[in-house]
């Protein structure tokens, strides 16, 4: 018998790969942060002796959810400016508030609140873009959340960096500091084509190629952005990124609500990853990405919540449902955006977009043990005919019971392992007072 740290015995196992599989009487063995066995319980328990066995009665076990686009620290700005369009939202509300408040303390407390919310919703990895990314990295590492942290680049000075050179210097320092980390990964993260100049975007392209890390950027979020791009540069934003050498499999293009058929072909042909943020796009009335068309063209599409100020929650289970339902309405076909596909967006597709397709996103031997379990005992959860449909169309993040990242438990029976929920509420209210006073 091989010793292992942990064996999990859920009532149902949804490994995501193979597609659509729902397994009963199966167990998962985990050791040193890695899944070492998946199979019939009797078989796994005859081969492995666990320090700890957890029976997950009336629960389904699935890969941890991957939030492929967020600005975690904006949790403190949840609901600060609602019912206004993107340009007004950014220029009149978000950027002035951030200019006045941005500090490592704001980022630490906002990120902590966001990570707690996300653990409670079954999320085990985030792709984050924000100021003071070193503080986001330290916070995520301390709390045990897997995170891809963006080396932010933007044309205007902020509390974090004053010049383009300083953005790159501080970003590279972040990359160096975490290059050997198991939990913290880095990418280059220019804010958007309209807020980063050509020379800086060329540096981003070089850095991404030289370090072999992704580029995480908002692209073609609104029709106005596309029109302004054409007016200012003669090119649509995606075409400008292509000219500057950024359209390749390392590109993580967020939003993409404005896509022509030719642009969908361009994404497919160049292996571009798209991140769909349906609730943010709907709330800011930015439009809807043509995800079903991207899917049919073979483009890898992941899903993200965006920040709390434009959503206003960090609920990836809710986001899957919002991806599915308006996604069907857009093409007027009920069989578009099927439940299994939406689950793949939040798991394997997210992993692939972030460059971890071999390590994350499914429950398979050799992959990292990022997992979550969801309870099926509530009256709202019954009866259950098809578990994957059930997860997407009926489940709620409040039914998430347990979360493990790298084999370590972060949520146990719905309770945060390292964080005090009451203290988080107190801190959030303290910041609210400061922000309102301003
Ligand atoms: Zn965003």
JSON list of N, CA, C and O in Angstrom, two decimals, residues 147-193:
[
{"chain": "A", "resi": 147, "resn": "UNK", "atom": "N", "xyz": [-3.01, 31.84, -8.02]},
{"chain": "A", "resi": 147, "resn": "UNK", "atom": "CA", "xyz": [-3.29, 33.10, -8.72]},
{"chain": "A", "resi": 147, "resn": "UNK", "atom": "C", "xyz": [-2.29, 33.34, -9.82]},
{"chain": "A", "resi": 147, "resn": "UNK", "atom": "O", "xyz": [-1.09, 33.09, -9.66]},
{"chain": "A", "resi": 148, "resn": "UNK", "atom": "N", "xyz": [-2.82, 33.81, -10.96]},
{"chain": "A", "resi": 148, "resn": "UNK", "atom": "CA", "xyz": [-1.96, 34.38, -11.98]},
{"chain": "A", "resi": 148, "resn": "UNK", "atom": "C", "xyz": [-2.08, 35.89, -11.82]},
{"chain": "A", "resi": 148, "resn": "UNK", "atom": "O", "xyz": [-3.18, 36.45, -11.90]},
{"chain": "A", "resi": 149, "resn": "UNK", "atom": "N", "xyz": [-0.94, 36.52, -11.57]},
{"chain": "A", "resi": 149, "resn": "UNK", "atom": "CA", "xyz": [-0.94, 37.94, -11.24]},
{"chain": "A", "resi": 149, "resn": "UNK", "atom": "C", "xyz": [-0.35, 38.71, -12.42]},
{"chain": "A", "resi": 149, "resn": "UNK", "atom": "O", "xyz": [0.74, 38.38, -12.89]},
{"chain": "A", "resi": 150, "resn": "UNK", "atom": "N", "xyz": [-1.06, 39.72, -12.86]},
{"chain": "A", "resi": 150, "resn": "UNK", "atom": "CA", "xyz": [-0.63, 40.48, -14.02]},
{"chain": "A", "resi": 150, "resn": "UNK", "atom": "C", "xyz": [0.40, 41.55, -13.67]},
{"chain": "A", "resi": 150, "resn": "UNK", "atom": "O", "xyz": [0.27, 42.25, -12.68]},
{"chain": "A", "resi": 151, "resn": "UNK", "atom": "N", "xyz": [1.42, 41.64, -14.54]},
{"chain": "A", "resi": 151, "resn": "UNK", "atom": "CA", "xyz": [2.37, 42.75, -14.45]},
{"chain": "A", "resi": 151, "resn": "UNK", "atom": "C", "xyz": [1.71, 43.89, -15.21]},
{"chain": "A", "resi": 151, "resn": "UNK", "atom": "O", "xyz": [1.80, 43.99, -16.43]},
{"chain": "A", "resi": 152, "resn": "UNK", "atom": "N", "xyz": [1.01, 44.74, -14.48]},
{"chain": "A", "resi": 152, "resn": "UNK", "atom": "CA", "xyz": [0.14, 45.76, -15.08]},
{"chain": "A", "resi": 152, "resn": "UNK", "atom": "C", "xyz": [0.93, 46.82, -15.85]},
{"chain": "A", "resi": 152, "resn": "UNK", "atom": "O", "xyz": [1.99, 47.27, -15.41]},
{"chain": "A", "resi": 153, "resn": "UNK", "atom": "N", "xyz": [0.39, 47.19, -17.01]},
{"chain": "A", "resi": 153, "resn": "UNK", "atom": "CA", "xyz": [0.96, 48.30, -17.80]},
{"chain": "A", "resi": 153, "resn": "UNK", "atom": "C", "xyz": [-0.21, 49.18, -18.22]},
{"chain": "A", "resi": 153, "resn": "UNK", "atom": "O", "xyz": [-1.22, 48.69, -18.76]},
{"chain": "A", "resi": 154, "resn": "UNK", "atom": "N", "xyz": [-0.08, 50.49, -17.96]},
{"chain": "A", "resi": 154, "resn": "UNK", "atom": "CA", "xyz": [-1.12, 51.44, -18.38]},
{"chain": "A", "resi": 154, "resn": "UNK", "atom": "C", "xyz": [-0.43, 52.78, -18.63]},
{"chain": "A", "resi": 154, "resn": "UNK", "atom": "O", "xyz": [0.60, 53.07, -17.99]},
{"chain": "A", "resi": 155, "resn": "UNK", "atom": "N", "xyz": [-0.98, 53.60, -19.52]},
{"chain": "A", "resi": 155, "resn": "UNK", "atom": "CA", "xyz": [-0.27, 54.82, -19.94]},
{"chain": "A", "resi": 155, "resn": "UNK", "atom": "C", "xyz": [-0.25, 55.93, -18.90]},
{"chain": "A", "resi": 155, "resn": "UNK", "atom": "O", "xyz": [0.57, 56.83, -18.99]},
{"chain": "A", "resi": 156, "resn": "UNK", "atom": "N", "xyz": [-1.15, 55.92, -17.93]},
{"chain": "A", "resi": 156, "resn": "UNK", "atom": "CA", "xyz": [-1.16, 57.05, -17.01]},
{"chain": "A", "resi": 156, "resn": "UNK", "atom": "C", "xyz": [-0.52, 56.71, -15.66]},
{"chain": "A", "resi": 156, "resn": "UNK", "atom": "O", "xyz": [-0.50, 55.55, -15.26]},
{"chain": "A", "resi": 157, "resn": "UNK", "atom": "N", "xyz": [0.01, 57.75, -14.96]},
{"chain": "A", "resi": 157, "resn": "UNK", "atom": "CA", "xyz": [0.64, 57.50, -13.66]},
{"chain": "A", "resi": 157, "resn": "UNK", "atom": "C", "xyz": [-0.38, 57.16, -12.59]},
{"chain": "A", "resi": 157, "resn": "UNK", "atom": "O", "xyz": [-1.48, 57.70, -12.59]},
{"chain": "A", "resi": 158, "resn": "UNK", "atom": "N", "xyz": [-0.02, 56.26, -11.71]},
{"chain": "A", "resi": 158, "resn": "UNK", "atom": "CA", "xyz": [-0.89, 55.88, -10.58]},
{"chain": "A", "resi": 158, "resn": "UNK", "atom": "C", "xyz": [-0.04, 55.82, -9.32]},
{"chain": "A", "resi": 158, "resn": "UNK", "atom": "O", "xyz": [1.18, 56.02, -9.37]},
{"chain": "A", "resi": 159, "resn": "UNK", "atom": "N", "xyz": [-0.69, 55.51, -8.21]},
{"chain": "A", "resi": 159, "resn": "UNK", "atom": "CA", "xyz": [0.05, 55.39, -6.94]},
{"chain": "A", "resi": 159, "resn": "UNK", "atom": "C", "xyz": [1.07, 54.26, -7.02]},
{"chain": "A", "resi": 159, "resn": "UNK", "atom": "O", "xyz": [2.04, 54.24, -6.26]},
{"chain": "A", "resi": 160, "resn": "UNK", "atom": "N", "xyz": [0.89, 53.31, -7.98]},
{"chain": "A", "resi": 160, "resn": "UNK", "atom": "CA", "xyz": [1.80, 52.17, -8.05]},
{"chain": "A", "resi": 160, "resn": "UNK", "atom": "C", "xyz": [3.02, 52.45, -8.92]},
{"chain": "A", "resi": 160, "resn": "UNK", "atom": "O", "xyz": [4.13, 52.03, -8.61]},
{"chain": "A", "resi": 161, "resn": "UNK", "atom": "N", "xyz": [2.83, 53.17, -10.02]},
{"chain": "A", "resi": 161, "resn": "UNK", "atom": "CA", "xyz": [3.96, 53.47, -10.92]},
{"chain": "A", "resi": 161, "resn": "UNK", "atom": "C", "xyz": [3.68, 54.76, -11.67]},
{"chain": "A", "resi": 161, "resn": "UNK", "atom": "O", "xyz": [2.53, 55.07, -11.99]},
{"chain": "A", "resi": 162, "resn": "UNK", "atom": "N", "xyz": [4.75, 55.50, -11.94]},
{"chain": "A", "resi": 162, "resn": "UNK", "atom": "CA", "xyz": [4.57, 56.82, -12.55]},
{"chain": "A", "resi": 162, "resn": "UNK", "atom": "C", "xyz": [4.81, 56.82, -14.06]},
{"chain": "A", "resi": 162, "resn": "UNK", "atom": "O", "xyz": [4.19, 57.59, -14.79]},
{"chain": "A", "resi": 163, "resn": "UNK", "atom": "N", "xyz": [5.73, 56.01, -14.53]},
{"chain": "A", "resi": 163, "resn": "UNK", "atom": "CA", "xyz": [6.10, 56.03, -15.94]},
{"chain": "A", "resi": 163, "resn": "UNK", "atom": "C", "xyz": [6.00, 54.62, -16.52]},
{"chain": "A", "resi": 163, "resn": "UNK", "atom": "O", "xyz": [5.96, 53.64, -15.78]},
{"chain": "A", "resi": 164, "resn": "UNK", "atom": "N", "xyz": [5.99, 54.55, -17.86]},
{"chain": "A", "resi": 164, "resn": "UNK", "atom": "CA", "xyz": [5.96, 53.23, -18.50]},
{"chain": "A", "resi": 164, "resn": "UNK", "atom": "C", "xyz": [7.13, 52.38, -18.03]},
{"chain": "A", "resi": 164, "resn": "UNK", "atom": "O", "xyz": [6.97, 51.20, -17.70]},
{"chain": "A", "resi": 165, "resn": "UNK", "atom": "N", "xyz": [8.33, 53.00, -17.95]},
{"chain": "A", "resi": 165, "resn": "UNK", "atom": "CA", "xyz": [9.50, 52.23, -17.49]},
{"chain": "A", "resi": 165, "resn": "UNK", "atom": "C", "xyz": [9.27, 51.67, -16.10]},
{"chain": "A", "resi": 165, "resn": "UNK", "atom": "O", "xyz": [9.63, 50.53, -15.80]},
{"chain": "A", "resi": 166, "resn": "UNK", "atom": "N", "xyz": [8.67, 52.50, -15.24]},
{"chain": "A", "resi": 166, "resn": "UNK", "atom": "CA", "xyz": [8.47, 52.04, -13.86]},
{"chain": "A", "resi": 166, "resn": "UNK", "atom": "C", "xyz": [7.46, 50.88, -13.81]},
{"chain": "A", "resi": 166, "resn": "UNK", "atom": "O", "xyz": [7.64, 49.94, -13.03]},
{"chain": "A", "resi": 167, "resn": "UNK", "atom": "N", "xyz": [6.43, 50.95, -14.66]},
{"chain": "A", "resi": 167, "resn": "UNK", "atom": "CA", "xyz": [5.49, 49.81, -14.70]},
{"chain": "A", "resi": 167, "resn": "UNK", "atom": "C", "xyz": [6.24, 48.52, -15.06]},
{"chain": "A", "resi": 167, "resn": "UNK", "atom": "O", "xyz": [6.05, 47.48, -14.43]},
{"chain": "A", "resi": 168, "resn": "UNK", "atom": "N", "xyz": [7.08, 48.59, -16.08]},
{"chain": "A", "resi": 168, "resn": "UNK", "atom": "CA", "xyz": [7.81, 47.37, -16.50]},
{"chain": "A", "resi": 168, "resn": "UNK", "atom": "C", "xyz": [8.80, 46.92, -15.41]},
{"chain": "A", "resi": 168, "resn": "UNK", "atom": "O", "xyz": [8.91, 45.72, -15.14]},
{"chain": "A", "resi": 169, "resn": "UNK", "atom": "N", "xyz": [9.51, 47.89, -14.80]},
{"chain": "A", "resi": 169, "resn": "UNK", "atom": "CA", "xyz": [10.48, 47.51, -13.74]},
{"chain": "A", "resi": 169, "resn": "UNK", "atom": "C", "xyz": [9.78, 46.81, -12.58]},
{"chain": "A", "resi": 169, "resn": "UNK", "atom": "O", "xyz": [10.23, 45.77, -12.10]},
{"chain": "A", "resi": 170, "resn": "UNK", "atom": "N", "xyz": [8.67, 47.39, -12.14]},
{"chain": "A", "resi": 170, "resn": "UNK", "atom": "CA", "xyz": [7.98, 46.80, -10.99]},
{"chain": "A", "resi": 170, "resn": "UNK", "atom": "C", "xyz": [7.35, 45.46, -11.38]},
{"chain": "A", "resi": 170, "resn": "UNK", "atom": "O", "xyz": [7.33, 44.53, -10.58]},
{"chain": "A", "resi": 171, "resn": "UNK", "atom": "N", "xyz": [6.85, 45.37, -12.60]},
{"chain": "A", "resi": 171, "resn": "UNK", "atom": "CA", "xyz": [6.29, 44.11, -13.07]},
{"chain": "A", "resi": 171, "resn": "UNK", "atom": "C", "xyz": [7.35, 43.01, -13.13]},
{"chain": "A", "resi": 171, "resn": "UNK", "atom": "O", "xyz": [7.13, 41.88, -12.68]},
{"chain": "A", "resi": 172, "resn": "UNK", "atom": "N", "xyz": [8.52, 43.36, -13.63]},
{"chain": "A", "resi": 172, "resn": "UNK", "atom": "CA", "xyz": [9.60, 42.36, -13.72]},
{"chain": "A", "resi": 172, "resn": "UNK", "atom": "C", "xyz": [10.07, 41.92, -12.34]},
{"chain": "A", "resi": 172, "resn": "UNK", "atom": "O", "xyz": [10.39, 40.74, -12.13]},
{"chain": "A", "resi": 173, "resn": "UNK", "atom": "N", "xyz": [10.07, 42.86, -11.40]},
{"chain": "A", "resi": 173, "resn": "UNK", "atom": "CA", "xyz": [10.45, 42.50, -10.03]},
{"chain": "A", "resi": 173, "resn": "UNK", "atom": "C", "xyz": [9.45, 41.50, -9.46]},
{"chain": "A", "resi": 173, "resn": "UNK", "atom": "O", "xyz": [9.82, 40.53, -8.78]},
{"chain": "A", "resi": 174, "resn": "UNK", "atom": "N", "xyz": [8.17, 41.71, -9.78]},
{"chain": "A", "resi": 174, "resn": "UNK", "atom": "CA", "xyz": [7.13, 40.77, -9.34]},
{"chain": "A", "resi": 174, "resn": "UNK", "atom": "C", "xyz": [7.39, 39.38, -9.93]},
{"chain": "A", "resi": 174, "resn": "UNK", "atom": "O", "xyz": [7.35, 38.36, -9.24]},
{"chain": "A", "resi": 175, "resn": "UNK", "atom": "N", "xyz": [7.66, 39.36, -11.23]},
{"chain": "A", "resi": 175, "resn": "UNK", "atom": "CA", "xyz": [7.91, 38.08, -11.91]},
{"chain": "A", "resi": 175, "resn": "UNK", "atom": "C", "xyz": [9.09, 37.35, -11.27]},
{"chain": "A", "resi": 175, "resn": "UNK", "atom": "O", "xyz": [9.01, 36.15, -11.00]},
{"chain": "A", "resi": 176, "resn": "UNK", "atom": "N", "xyz": [10.17, 38.09, -11.02]},
{"chain": "A", "resi": 176, "resn": "UNK", "atom": "CA", "xyz": [11.37, 37.48, -10.42]},
{"chain": "A", "resi": 176, "resn": "UNK", "atom": "C", "xyz": [11.07, 36.93, -9.03]},
{"chain": "A", "resi": 176, "resn": "UNK", "atom": "O", "xyz": [11.50, 35.83, -8.67]},
{"chain": "A", "resi": 177, "resn": "UNK", "atom": "N", "xyz": [10.31, 37.72, -8.25]},
{"chain": "A", "resi": 177, "resn": "UNK", "atom": "CA", "xyz": [10.06, 37.34, -6.86]},
{"chain": "A", "resi": 177, "resn": "UNK", "atom": "C", "xyz": [9.28, 36.02, -6.75]},
{"chain": "A", "resi": 177, "resn": "UNK", "atom": "O", "xyz": [9.43, 35.29, -5.78]},
{"chain": "A", "resi": 178, "resn": "UNK", "atom": "N", "xyz": [8.43, 35.72, -7.74]},
{"chain": "A", "resi": 178, "resn": "UNK", "atom": "CA", "xyz": [7.53, 34.57, -7.61]},
{"chain": "A", "resi": 178, "resn": "UNK", "atom": "C", "xyz": [7.81, 33.46, -8.61]},
{"chain": "A", "resi": 178, "resn": "UNK", "atom": "O", "xyz": [7.02, 32.53, -8.74]},
{"chain": "A", "resi": 179, "resn": "UNK", "atom": "N", "xyz": [8.95, 33.52, -9.29]},
{"chain": "A", "resi": 179, "resn": "UNK", "atom": "CA", "xyz": [9.14, 32.58, -10.39]},
{"chain": "A", "resi": 179, "resn": "UNK", "atom": "C", "xyz": [9.20, 31.12, -9.95]},
{"chain": "A", "resi": 179, "resn": "UNK", "atom": "O", "xyz": [8.88, 30.23, -10.73]},
{"chain": "A", "resi": 180, "resn": "UNK", "atom": "N", "xyz": [9.56, 30.86, -8.69]},
{"chain": "A", "resi": 180, "resn": "UNK", "atom": "CA", "xyz": [9.62, 29.47, -8.23]},
{"chain": "A", "resi": 180, "resn": "UNK", "atom": "C", "xyz": [8.42, 29.06, -7.37]},
{"chain": "A", "resi": 180, "resn": "UNK", "atom": "O", "xyz": [8.44, 27.99, -6.75]},
{"chain": "A", "resi": 181, "resn": "UNK", "atom": "N", "xyz": [7.42, 29.92, -7.31]},
{"chain": "A", "resi": 181, "resn": "UNK", "atom": "CA", "xyz": [6.28, 29.64, -6.43]},
{"chain": "A", "resi": 181, "resn": "UNK", "atom": "C", "xyz": [5.38, 28.55, -7.00]},
{"chain": "A", "resi": 181, "resn": "UNK", "atom": "O", "xyz": [5.19, 28.44, -8.21]},
{"chain": "A", "resi": 182, "resn": "UNK", "atom": "N", "xyz": [4.79, 27.74, -6.09]},
{"chain": "A", "resi": 182, "resn": "UNK", "atom": "CA", "xyz": [3.82, 26.72, -6.52]},
{"chain": "A", "resi": 182, "resn": "UNK", "atom": "C", "xyz": [2.45, 27.33, -6.77]},
{"chain": "A", "resi": 182, "resn": "UNK", "atom": "O", "xyz": [1.65, 26.79, -7.53]},
{"chain": "A", "resi": 183, "resn": "UNK", "atom": "N", "xyz": [2.15, 28.42, -6.10]},
{"chain": "A", "resi": 183, "resn": "UNK", "atom": "CA", "xyz": [0.79, 28.99, -6.15]},
{"chain": "A", "resi": 183, "resn": "UNK", "atom": "C", "xyz": [0.68, 30.26, -6.99]},
{"chain": "A", "resi": 183, "resn": "UNK", "atom": "O", "xyz": [-0.37, 30.54, -7.54]},
{"chain": "A", "resi": 184, "resn": "UNK", "atom": "N", "xyz": [1.75, 31.04, -7.03]},
{"chain": "A", "resi": 184, "resn": "UNK", "atom": "CA", "xyz": [1.67, 32.34, -7.67]},
{"chain": "A", "resi": 184, "resn": "UNK", "atom": "C", "xyz": [2.39, 32.31, -9.01]},
{"chain": "A", "resi": 184, "resn": "UNK", "atom": "O", "xyz": [3.57, 31.94, -9.09]},
{"chain": "A", "resi": 185, "resn": "UNK", "atom": "N", "xyz": [1.66, 32.68, -10.05]},
{"chain": "A", "resi": 185, "resn": "UNK", "atom": "CA", "xyz": [2.20, 32.68, -11.40]},
{"chain": "A", "resi": 185, "resn": "UNK", "atom": "C", "xyz": [2.04, 34.10, -11.95]},
{"chain": "A", "resi": 185, "resn": "UNK", "atom": "O", "xyz": [1.20, 34.86, -11.47]},
{"chain": "A", "resi": 186, "resn": "UNK", "atom": "N", "xyz": [2.82, 34.46, -12.93]},
{"chain": "A", "resi": 186, "resn": "UNK", "atom": "CA", "xyz": [2.73, 35.84, -13.43]},
{"chain": "A", "resi": 186, "resn": "UNK", "atom": "C", "xyz": [2.52, 35.86, -14.94]},
{"chain": "A", "resi": 186, "resn": "UNK", "atom": "O", "xyz": [2.88, 34.92, -15.66]},
{"chain": "A", "resi": 187, "resn": "UNK", "atom": "N", "xyz": [1.92, 36.97, -15.39]},
{"chain": "A", "resi": 187, "resn": "UNK", "atom": "CA", "xyz": [1.77, 37.22, -16.82]},
{"chain": "A", "resi": 187, "resn": "UNK", "atom": "C", "xyz": [1.94, 38.73, -17.04]},
{"chain": "A", "resi": 187, "resn": "UNK", "atom": "O", "xyz": [2.01, 39.48, -16.07]},
{"chain": "A", "resi": 188, "resn": "UNK", "atom": "N", "xyz": [2.02, 39.16, -18.29]},
{"chain": "A", "resi": 188, "resn": "UNK", "atom": "CA", "xyz": [2.06, 40.60, -18.57]},
{"chain": "A", "resi": 188, "resn": "UNK", "atom": "C", "xyz": [0.63, 41.06, -18.76]},
{"chain": "A", "resi": 188, "resn": "UNK", "atom": "O", "xyz": [-0.16, 40.37, -19.42]},
{"chain": "A", "resi": 189, "resn": "UNK", "atom": "N", "xyz": [0.29, 42.22, -18.19]},
{"chain": "A", "resi": 189, "resn": "UNK", "atom": "CA", "xyz": [-1.12, 42.60, -18.24]},
{"chain": "A", "resi": 189, "resn": "UNK", "atom": "C", "xyz": [-1.31, 44.07, -18.59]},
{"chain": "A", "resi": 189, "resn": "UNK", "atom": "O", "xyz": [-1.60, 44.90, -17.74]},
{"chain": "A", "resi": 190, "resn": "UNK", "atom": "N", "xyz": [-1.18, 44.39, -19.89]},
{"chain": "A", "resi": 190, "resn": "UNK", "atom": "CA", "xyz": [-1.54, 45.74, -20.33]},
{"chain": "A", "resi": 190, "resn": "UNK", "atom": "C", "xyz": [-3.04, 45.92, -20.16]},
{"chain": "A", "resi": 190, "resn": "UNK", "atom": "O", "xyz": [-3.81, 44.99, -20.42]},
{"chain": "A", "resi": 191, "resn": "UNK", "atom": "N", "xyz": [-3.46, 47.10, -19.70]},
{"chain": "A", "resi": 191, "resn": "UNK", "atom": "CA", "xyz": [-4.87, 47.28, -19.35]},
{"chain": "A", "resi": 191, "resn": "UNK", "atom": "C", "xyz": [-5.80, 47.06, -20.54]},
{"chain": "A", "resi": 191, "resn": "UNK", "atom": "O", "xyz": [-6.73, 46.25, -20.48]},
{"chain": "A", "resi": 192, "resn": "UNK", "atom": "N", "xyz": [-5.58, 47.78, -21.63]},
{"chain": "A", "resi": 192, "resn": "UNK", "atom": "CA", "xyz": [-6.44, 47.67, -22.82]},
{"chain": "A", "resi": 192, "resn": "UNK", "atom": "C", "xyz": [-5.74, 48.36, -23.98]},
{"chain": "A", "resi": 192, "resn": "UNK", "atom": "O", "xyz": [-4.87, 49.20, -23.76]},
{"chain": "A", "resi": 193, "resn": "UNK", "atom": "N", "xyz": [-6.12, 48.05, -25.23]},
{"chain": "A", "resi": 193, "resn": "UNK", "atom": "CA", "xyz": [-5.48, 48.74, -26.36]},
{"chain": "A", "resi": 193, "resn": "UNK", "atom": "C", "xyz": [-5.63, 50.26, -26.28]},
{"chain": "A", "resi": 193, "resn": "UNK", "atom": "O", "xyz": [-4.72, 50.99, -26.65]}
]
